[in-house]
Amino acid sequence: ATALLYFATTMSYSTYFKHYVILDVMFLAACYIWRAVAGAVAIDVRISEWLIVCTAFGALFLGFNKRRGEILLLDGRHAGTRKALAQYSPAMLQEFQAITTSGTIISYALYTVLGSPTKWLLVTLPYVLYGVFRYIYLMDQKGAGAAPDETLLRDRPIQITLALFVVTAIAVLVRGA
């Protein structure tokens, strides 16, 4: 069922929703949610509602920031771009960034307290905060937002933060088990 929902979401995006402002990013975010659900199904664990909310906000954060990075790279020239991209403005995307940043951080904090196996996972919150803030910094000051995957994989401070996050999360989960 999850694979069918993922396929339907992907096909809906590709054939229709990629042309509509806001819905383009929301459908891409839905694909990330289906992937998280599929992962839980694959390893046969209950997926927390908070993990779904956190995944949604994180995907929206990256998606709207990607659009903002693309617009900033185009420097106001929308000719020949996707129809939906031409309907975004940097100011609107900055508002979306503020909303999704808050949602991402709050939903992650709530996931660690209400949806994770141990409340001690909350000690990973500073890594999430730094990673989100660092990504915004790189986008705003370095113009590195148009390709989030490249930005996240090439920036040394984010790599170190990710490694520390993984080590801390594993230590907390093993100790809490």
Short mmCIF file of C-alpha atoms in Angstrom, two decimals:
data_model
loop_
_atom_site.label_atom_id
_atom_site.label_comp_id
_atom_site.label_asym_id
_atom_site.label_seq_id
_atom_site.Cartn_x
_atom_site.Cartn_y
_atom_site.Cartn_z
CA ALA A 1 0.00 0.00 0.00
CA THR A 2 2.83 2.38 0.86
CA ALA A 3 4.58 1.69 -2.44
CA LEU A 4 1.34 2.37 -4.32
CA LEU A 5 0.82 5.63 -2.44
CA TYR A 6 4.41 6.65 -3.17
CA PHE A 7 3.94 5.79 -6.85
CA ALA A 8 0.63 7.68 -7.03
CA THR A 9 2.15 10.72 -5.33
CA THR A 10 5.17 10.69 -7.63
CA MET A 11 3.03 10.32 -10.76
CA SER A 12 0.63 13.04 -9.59
CA TYR A 13 3.56 15.37 -9.06
CA SER A 14 5.21 14.55 -12.39
CA THR A 15 2.08 14.89 -14.48
CA TYR A 16 0.20 17.65 -12.73
CA PHE A 17 1.25 19.20 -9.44
CA LYS A 18 4.78 20.23 -10.42
CA HIS A 19 3.16 23.11 -12.29
CA TYR A 20 1.41 24.58 -9.24
CA VAL A 21 3.07 26.87 -6.76
CA ILE A 22 3.22 25.49 -3.19
CA LEU A 23 1.63 22.18 -4.22
CA ASP A 24 4.83 21.31 -6.10
CA VAL A 25 6.84 21.33 -2.89
CA MET A 26 4.05 19.74 -0.83
CA PHE A 27 3.85 16.75 -3.17
CA LEU A 28 7.62 16.30 -3.09
CA ALA A 29 7.46 16.43 0.71
CA ALA A 30 4.75 13.76 0.64
CA CYS A 31 7.18 11.49 -1.21
CA TYR A 32 9.62 11.81 1.71
CA ILE A 33 6.84 10.91 4.13
CA TRP A 34 6.02 7.76 2.13
CA ARG A 35 9.71 6.84 2.19
CA ALA A 36 9.81 7.18 5.98
CA VAL A 37 6.68 5.06 6.29
CA ALA A 38 8.15 2.46 3.92
CA GLY A 39 11.30 2.31 6.02
CA ALA A 40 9.26 1.63 9.16
CA VAL A 41 7.28 -1.04 7.34
CA ALA A 42 10.48 -2.62 6.00
CA ILE A 43 12.02 -2.99 9.45
CA ASP A 44 8.66 -3.82 11.05
CA VAL A 45 8.48 -1.05 13.63
CA ARG A 46 5.68 1.28 14.62
CA ILE A 47 6.24 4.69 13.10
CA SER A 48 5.66 7.62 15.40
CA GLU A 49 3.21 10.28 14.29
CA TRP A 50 5.82 12.81 15.37
CA LEU A 51 8.36 11.29 13.01
CA ILE A 52 5.89 11.78 10.16
CA VAL A 53 5.31 15.41 11.18
CA CYS A 54 9.05 15.96 11.55
CA THR A 55 9.73 14.38 8.14
CA ALA A 56 7.04 16.56 6.57
CA PHE A 57 8.43 19.79 8.00
CA GLY A 58 12.01 18.82 7.18
CA ALA A 59 11.09 18.03 3.58
CA LEU A 60 9.11 21.26 3.25
CA PHE A 61 12.06 23.16 4.71
CA LEU A 62 14.46 21.68 2.15
CA GLY A 63 11.96 22.01 -0.70
CA PHE A 64 11.11 25.67 -0.18
CA ASN A 65 14.77 26.49 0.43
CA LYS A 66 15.65 24.72 -2.82
CA ARG A 67 13.13 26.91 -4.64
CA ARG A 68 14.60 29.99 -2.97
CA GLY A 69 18.11 28.95 -3.95
CA GLU A 70 17.01 28.41 -7.54
CA ILE A 71 15.39 31.84 -7.70
CA LEU A 72 18.43 33.51 -6.20
CA LEU A 73 20.64 31.77 -8.78
CA LEU A 74 18.37 32.99 -11.57
CA ASP A 75 18.66 36.55 -10.19
CA GLY A 76 15.05 37.37 -11.04
CA ARG A 77 15.10 35.88 -14.56
CA HIS A 78 12.33 33.28 -14.68
CA ALA A 79 12.20 32.85 -18.46
CA GLY A 80 12.44 29.19 -19.43
CA THR A 81 12.08 27.88 -15.88
CA ARG A 82 9.38 25.65 -14.48
CA LYS A 83 5.97 27.28 -14.41
CA ALA A 84 5.66 26.96 -10.64
CA LEU A 85 9.09 28.46 -9.98
CA ALA A 86 8.10 31.65 -11.76
CA GLN A 87 5.25 32.11 -9.26
CA TYR A 88 7.53 32.19 -6.22
CA SER A 89 9.24 35.30 -4.91
CA PRO A 90 12.27 35.47 -2.62
CA ALA A 91 10.20 37.28 0.04
CA MET A 92 7.45 34.65 -0.01
CA LEU A 93 10.00 31.84 0.19
CA GLN A 94 11.71 33.57 3.10
CA GLU A 95 8.35 33.49 4.92
CA PHE A 96 7.95 29.81 4.08
CA GLN A 97 11.49 29.25 5.36
CA ALA A 98 10.62 30.85 8.69
CA ILE A 99 7.49 28.72 9.06
CA THR A 100 9.12 25.44 8.05
CA THR A 101 12.24 26.10 10.11
CA SER A 102 10.10 26.55 13.21
CA GLY A 103 7.99 23.53 12.37
CA THR A 104 11.04 21.36 11.73
CA ILE A 105 12.71 22.22 15.01
CA ILE A 106 9.60 22.03 17.16
CA SER A 107 8.39 18.78 15.61
CA TYR A 108 11.84 17.22 16.05
CA ALA A 109 11.91 18.28 19.71
CA LEU A 110 8.42 16.84 20.21
CA TYR A 111 9.40 13.64 18.42
CA THR A 112 12.36 13.14 20.76
CA VAL A 113 10.16 13.57 23.84
CA LEU A 114 6.84 12.06 22.74
CA GLY A 115 7.58 9.69 19.90
CA SER A 116 11.01 8.17 20.40
CA PRO A 117 11.98 5.12 22.46
CA THR A 118 13.73 7.34 25.03
CA LYS A 119 13.31 10.96 26.06
CA TRP A 120 17.11 11.21 26.21
CA LEU A 121 17.12 11.55 22.43
CA LEU A 122 16.40 15.20 23.17
CA VAL A 123 20.17 15.64 23.68
CA THR A 124 20.50 15.46 19.87
CA LEU A 125 18.44 18.66 19.45
CA PRO A 126 21.49 20.98 19.44
CA TYR A 127 22.84 19.10 16.40
CA VAL A 128 19.54 19.56 14.58
CA LEU A 129 19.45 23.25 15.49
CA TYR A 130 23.00 23.80 14.29
CA GLY A 131 22.40 21.84 11.08
CA VAL A 132 19.29 23.83 10.21
CA PHE A 133 20.92 27.16 11.06
CA ARG A 134 24.09 26.23 9.16
CA TYR A 135 22.05 25.30 6.09
CA ILE A 136 20.22 28.65 6.20
CA TYR A 137 23.57 30.41 6.58
CA LEU A 138 25.04 28.58 3.58
CA MET A 139 22.02 29.43 1.51
CA ASP A 140 21.85 33.05 2.53
CA GLN A 141 25.57 33.88 2.59
CA LYS A 142 27.09 31.38 0.15
CA GLY A 143 24.28 30.87 -2.40
CA ALA A 144 24.35 27.13 -1.74
CA GLY A 145 20.63 26.34 -1.59
CA ALA A 146 19.73 25.23 -5.10
CA ALA A 147 21.09 21.70 -4.52
CA PRO A 148 20.40 20.72 -0.90
CA ASP A 149 21.92 17.26 -1.24
CA GLU A 150 25.22 18.69 -2.49
CA THR A 151 25.19 21.37 0.20
CA LEU A 152 24.59 18.83 2.95
CA LEU A 153 27.21 16.41 1.66
CA ARG A 154 29.99 18.91 0.88
CA ASP A 155 29.96 21.22 3.88
CA ARG A 156 32.50 20.04 6.47
CA PRO A 157 30.73 21.58 9.53
CA ILE A 158 27.47 19.88 8.51
CA GLN A 159 29.31 16.58 7.97
CA ILE A 160 30.84 16.81 11.45
CA THR A 161 27.47 17.72 12.94
CA LEU A 162 25.82 14.78 11.20
CA ALA A 163 28.52 12.40 12.45
CA LEU A 164 28.16 13.70 16.03
CA PHE A 165 24.38 13.41 15.74
CA VAL A 166 24.60 9.76 14.62
CA VAL A 167 27.11 8.82 17.34
CA THR A 168 25.05 10.57 20.03
CA ALA A 169 21.76 9.07 18.82
CA ILE A 170 23.21 5.56 18.72
CA ALA A 171 24.72 5.97 22.20
CA VAL A 172 21.41 7.23 23.61
CA LEU A 173 19.37 4.51 21.92
CA VAL A 174 21.74 1.72 22.97
CA ARG A 175 21.89 3.00 26.55
CA GLY A 176 18.12 3.45 26.67
CA ALA A 177 17.38 -0.03 25.31
#
